[in-house]
Amino acid sequence: MYNFSKLTNRKETDSLKWDVAKHELPMWVADMDFETAPEIVEAIEKRVSHKIFGYNIVPDEYFQSIQYWWQTRHQYNMEKEWMMFCTGVVPAISSIVRKLTTVGENVLIQSPVIIYSTIQFLIMGVVYYQVILFMMDMNIILILMI
């Protein structure tokens, strides 16, 4: 059993979420505020204990765990050949868009999503930029769908 109610002070720990100005409520960062499960910490400690950090392969167990998750929760058979390892959601979106589009094509990414400057494209046509908010004009989308 895990204690998701335990409060851990993360101030002054180089936390993007919690090392903020006084009285600032950092609700813009999707960060977890509970400790990592002991099994995960133990696996990381075991991995770190050999003290050599280099290039690694992604083990079959990684893909098998994803296949197991899809099979047990959705009765869906996920083939290993359909998967590839990626370091995060934003790099995955960037890779997919670069693979499936060419320069000059428009891509619509619905919010909420964080897109960093590493992605050299932006949303055109159906989106207007206003301060820090993207607004969608559903009339334009409906016209484009006709």
Rosetta silent file (secondary structure, phi, psi, omega in degrees, C-alpha in Angstrom):
SEQUENCE: MYNFSKLTNRKETDSLKWDVAKHELPMWVADMDFETAPEIVEAIEKRVSHKIFGYNIVPDEYFQSIQYWWQTRHQYNMEKEWMMFCTGVVPAISSIVRKLTTVGENVLIQSPVIIYSTIQFLIMGVVYYQVILFMMDMNIILILMI
SCORE:     score description
SCORE:     0.000 S_00000001
   1 L     0.000  136.349 -178.913    0.000    0.000    0.000 S_00000001
   2 L  -105.590  147.562 -179.262    1.307    3.426   -0.921 S_00000001
   3 L   -99.265   93.599 -179.852    0.781    6.617    1.056 S_00000001
   4 L   -81.775   -3.427 -179.993   -0.434    9.194   -1.443 S_00000001
   5 L   -97.390   -9.645 -178.948   -1.360   11.576    1.385 S_00000001
   6 L   -66.044  128.860  179.261    2.151   12.017    2.786 S_00000001
   7 L   -91.924  128.173  177.760    3.324   15.613    2.334 S_00000001
   8 L  -121.721  122.694 -179.827    6.942   16.058    1.246 S_00000001
   9 L   -72.245  117.124 -179.129    8.446   19.541    1.178 S_00000001
  10 L  -107.669    6.066  176.747   10.032   20.014   -2.256 S_00000001
  11 L   -66.394  145.257 -179.462   10.967   23.669   -1.883 S_00000001
  12 L    60.000   36.014  176.044   14.660   24.435   -2.480 S_00000001
  13 L  -123.127   19.025 -175.466   15.160   21.080   -4.246 S_00000001
  14 L    63.501   32.721  178.119   15.392   22.514   -7.792 S_00000001
  15 L   -83.011  121.753  177.744   11.754   21.629   -8.315 S_00000001
  16 L   -58.786  -34.306 -177.927   10.310   23.421  -11.351 S_00000001
  17 L   -77.899  -43.271 -168.625    6.933   23.286   -9.665 S_00000001
  18 L  -103.840  -14.625  176.186    7.768   24.326   -6.111 S_00000001
  19 L   -88.633   70.949 -175.977   10.819   26.602   -6.331 S_00000001
  20 L  -123.304  176.085 -179.320    8.666   29.601   -7.234 S_00000001
  21 L   -63.384  154.702  178.981    8.045   33.076   -5.868 S_00000001
  22 L   -58.500  137.199  179.607    6.438   33.485   -2.467 S_00000001
  23 L    71.185    7.178  175.798    2.626   33.170   -2.597 S_00000001
  24 L   -86.475  132.520  178.257    2.752   31.758   -6.144 S_00000001
  25 L  -103.069  107.305 -172.028    0.554   28.702   -6.631 S_00000001
  26 L   -82.614   74.188 -178.592    2.218   26.558   -9.313 S_00000001
  27 L   -91.861    7.585 -177.681   -0.788   24.916  -10.909 S_00000001
  28 L   -96.144   -2.695 -178.692    0.740   25.058  -14.398 S_00000001
  29 L  -111.113  124.690  178.343    3.149   22.154  -13.888 S_00000001
  30 L   -84.872   75.666 -178.040    1.897   18.583  -14.185 S_00000001
  31 L  -115.807  148.940  179.572    4.199   17.247  -11.486 S_00000001
  32 L   -84.242  140.308 -179.531    3.473   14.528   -8.955 S_00000001
  33 L  -111.400   28.017  173.866    3.314   15.533   -5.322 S_00000001
  34 L  -132.019  156.098 -176.667    3.709   12.076   -3.821 S_00000001
  35 L   -67.411  151.213  177.023    6.776    9.933   -3.298 S_00000001
  36 L   -68.539  144.642 -179.291    7.798    7.368   -5.880 S_00000001
  37 L   -57.448  140.598 -178.086    6.833    3.782   -5.049 S_00000001
  38 H   -54.647  -35.478 -179.932    9.567    1.936   -3.090 S_00000001
  39 H   -63.371  -36.662  179.171    9.870   -0.737   -5.817 S_00000001
  40 H   -71.091  -43.972  178.070   10.755    1.923   -8.374 S_00000001
  41 H   -59.372  -43.986  179.234   13.282    3.598   -6.062 S_00000001
  42 H   -62.090  -41.212  179.305   14.896    0.188   -5.399 S_00000001
  43 H   -64.604  -39.907  177.989   15.133   -0.560   -9.140 S_00000001
  44 H   -66.881  -44.133  178.769   16.785    2.823   -9.763 S_00000001
  45 H   -60.430  -41.164  178.129   19.202    2.318   -6.857 S_00000001
  46 H   -62.400  -43.349 -179.232   20.140   -1.120   -8.210 S_00000001
  47 H   -65.460  -39.143 -177.610   20.744    0.338  -11.662 S_00000001
  48 H   -74.160  -25.067 -172.044   22.858    3.212  -10.296 S_00000001
  49 L   -62.457  -21.549  178.839   24.954    0.957   -8.035 S_00000001
  50 L   -81.087   -9.508  170.366   27.297   -0.185  -10.848 S_00000001
  51 L    64.145   19.124  175.380   28.381    3.478  -11.271 S_00000001
  52 L  -123.129  126.290 -178.540   28.719    3.394  -15.051 S_00000001
  53 L  -119.595  120.510 -179.409   26.327    5.428  -17.179 S_00000001
  54 L  -149.717 -158.997  179.068   26.339    4.956  -20.916 S_00000001
  55 L   -78.789  135.221 -178.223   24.133    4.070  -23.828 S_00000001
  56 L  -124.918  158.173  172.968   21.612    1.375  -23.067 S_00000001
  57 L   -91.851  159.716  174.841   19.205   -0.769  -25.004 S_00000001
  58 L   -90.565  117.762 -175.711   15.526   -0.874  -24.163 S_00000001
  59 L   -70.307  156.502  178.968   14.907   -4.348  -22.717 S_00000001
  60 H   -57.849  -31.414 -179.667   12.099   -6.586  -23.941 S_00000001
  61 H   -58.842  -31.475  177.813   10.488   -6.341  -20.497 S_00000001
  62 H   -59.823  -51.246 -178.745    9.706   -2.689  -21.235 S_00000001
  63 H   -69.180  -36.761  178.880    7.610   -3.605  -24.271 S_00000001
  64 H   -63.335  -36.466  179.175    6.127   -6.651  -22.539 S_00000001
  65 H   -66.424  -36.651  177.367    4.876   -4.471  -19.689 S_00000001
  66 H   -68.286  -43.555  177.887    3.070   -2.209  -22.178 S_00000001
  67 H   -60.358  -43.157  179.254    1.610   -5.212  -23.966 S_00000001
  68 H   -61.929  -43.729 -179.529    0.438   -6.653  -20.647 S_00000001
  69 H   -59.922  -49.283 -178.982   -1.180   -3.350  -19.658 S_00000001
  70 H   -64.085  -39.829 -177.987   -3.135   -3.083  -22.921 S_00000001
  71 H   -68.536  -44.696 -175.974   -4.154   -6.739  -22.823 S_00000001
  72 H   -76.183  -28.624 -177.191   -5.339   -6.810  -19.192 S_00000001
  73 H   -97.292  -27.312 -175.010   -7.130   -3.468  -19.244 S_00000001
  74 H  -130.100    4.016 -178.416   -8.521   -3.288  -22.778 S_00000001
  75 L    51.392   42.434 -178.048   -8.268   -6.860  -24.138 S_00000001
  76 L  -121.154  129.427 -179.060   -6.161   -5.436  -26.955 S_00000001
  77 L   -88.965  106.457 -179.640   -3.120   -7.186  -28.385 S_00000001
  78 L   -92.314  116.610  179.838   -0.372   -4.589  -28.853 S_00000001
  79 L   -77.465  140.900 -179.604    2.371   -5.883  -31.162 S_00000001
  80 H   -60.706  -34.471 -178.515    5.968   -5.047  -30.218 S_00000001
  81 H   -65.305  -17.663  179.291    6.657   -3.968  -33.813 S_00000001
  82 H   -84.125  -10.725 -172.174    4.118   -1.169  -33.393 S_00000001
  83 L  -108.853  155.232  169.344    6.019    0.361  -30.482 S_00000001
  84 L  -148.146  149.824 -179.288    9.138    2.391  -30.009 S_00000001
  85 L   -75.885  140.303  175.147   10.725    3.857  -26.928 S_00000001
  86 L  -142.346  148.212 -174.209   10.496    7.596  -26.442 S_00000001
  87 L   -78.553   -8.572  179.857   11.718    9.768  -23.577 S_00000001
  88 L   175.106  173.942 -177.396    8.465   11.674  -23.131 S_00000001
  89 H   -66.514  -46.479 -177.487    5.208   12.956  -24.577 S_00000001
  90 H   -64.371  -47.406  175.403    6.611   16.168  -26.085 S_00000001
  91 H   -60.965  -32.970  178.634    9.519   14.423  -27.873 S_00000001
  92 H   -66.157  -46.422  178.212    7.036   11.791  -29.091 S_00000001
  93 H   -59.921  -45.121  179.765    4.682   14.417  -30.549 S_00000001
  94 H   -59.114  -46.819 -179.718    7.635   16.163  -32.179 S_00000001
  95 H   -63.069  -43.386 -178.814    8.938   12.924  -33.720 S_00000001
  96 H   -63.842  -45.034 -179.145    5.530   11.876  -34.995 S_00000001
  97 H   -64.634  -42.535  178.645    4.822   15.237  -36.620 S_00000001
  98 H   -64.112  -34.141 -178.624    8.263   15.349  -38.284 S_00000001
  99 H   -75.112  -35.711 -172.469    7.785   11.795  -39.584 S_00000001
 100 H   -98.820   -4.109 -178.898    4.250   12.263  -40.897 S_00000001
 101 L  -129.409  169.544  174.340    4.436   15.790  -42.339 S_00000001
 102 L  -119.865  165.291 -179.007    6.589   17.883  -44.603 S_00000001
 103 L   -57.267  132.885  178.926    7.773   21.486  -44.212 S_00000001
 104 L    98.425  -17.292  176.949    4.907   23.905  -44.741 S_00000001
 105 L   -75.459  149.748 -179.585    2.106   21.541  -43.729 S_00000001
 106 L   -95.574  145.589 -179.509   -0.151   22.676  -40.902 S_00000001
 107 L  -132.023  131.930  176.731   -0.686   20.696  -37.723 S_00000001
 108 L  -105.678  121.586  177.111   -3.424   21.219  -35.151 S_00000001
 109 L  -118.615  117.527 -178.064   -2.560   20.165  -31.609 S_00000001
 110 L   -72.966  143.205  175.340   -5.394   20.530  -29.117 S_00000001
 111 L   -81.967  160.037    3.415   -4.665   22.036  -25.727 S_00000001
 112 L   -85.812  130.743  174.947   -3.788   21.389  -23.037 S_00000001
 113 L  -154.229  144.571  179.696   -0.370   20.419  -24.296 S_00000001
 114 L  -100.089  121.333  178.309    3.095   21.821  -23.688 S_00000001
 115 L  -119.626  121.333  179.214    5.082   22.438  -26.858 S_00000001
 116 L   -91.962  171.752 -175.851    8.664   23.590  -26.524 S_00000001
 117 L   -67.981   -6.886  178.016   10.747   25.413  -29.121 S_00000001
 118 L   -67.344  -20.191  176.807   12.273   22.112  -30.252 S_00000001
 119 L   -93.227  118.235 -171.907    9.218   21.684  -32.457 S_00000001
 120 L   -96.029   40.777  176.279    9.677   23.987  -35.414 S_00000001
 121 L  -142.082  160.814  175.143    6.049   24.195  -36.460 S_00000001
 122 L  -141.451  170.604 -175.545    2.973   25.889  -35.141 S_00000001
 123 L   -81.411  128.631 -176.621   -0.713   25.682  -35.517 S_00000001
 124 L  -124.356  159.051  169.667   -2.060   27.689  -38.452 S_00000001
 125 L    86.205  -62.219 -172.923   -5.461   28.483  -39.927 S_00000001
 126 L  -105.226    8.772 -176.115   -7.927   27.492  -37.241 S_00000001
 127 E  -132.121  139.964  176.843   -6.143   28.911  -34.215 S_00000001
 128 E  -116.483  138.551  178.976   -5.492   32.461  -33.074 S_00000001
 129 E   -94.460  121.635  179.027   -2.767   33.388  -30.597 S_00000001
 130 E  -132.995  110.252 -178.433   -3.898   35.762  -27.864 S_00000001
 131 L    56.735 -103.378  178.316   -1.469   36.490  -25.007 S_00000001
 132 L  -120.114   18.683 -173.360   -0.837   32.947  -23.677 S_00000001
 133 E  -124.987  132.164  172.821   -4.022   31.302  -24.853 S_00000001
 134 E   -91.140  127.295  178.825   -4.858   29.552  -28.109 S_00000001
 135 E  -109.197  138.201 -179.220   -8.472   30.115  -29.133 S_00000001
 136 E  -107.457  132.326  177.236  -10.193   27.819  -31.594 S_00000001
 137 L   -97.021  101.070 -176.933  -12.808   29.081  -34.040 S_00000001
 138 H   -63.913  -26.551  177.719  -15.214   26.156  -34.469 S_00000001
 139 H   -62.862  -40.017  178.620  -16.896   27.894  -37.436 S_00000001
 140 H   -67.294  -40.358  179.125  -13.669   27.674  -39.425 S_00000001
 141 H   -63.281  -43.397  179.269  -13.235   24.016  -38.488 S_00000001
 142 H   -61.705  -40.471  178.190  -16.816   23.233  -39.563 S_00000001
 143 H   -63.554  -42.001 -179.943  -16.229   24.978  -42.902 S_00000001
 144 H   -66.217  -28.330 -178.346  -13.020   22.978  -43.416 S_00000001
 145 H   -78.659  -21.439 -175.581  -14.879   19.731  -42.649 S_00000001
 146 L   -70.923    0.000    0.000  -17.587   20.319  -45.282 S_00000001
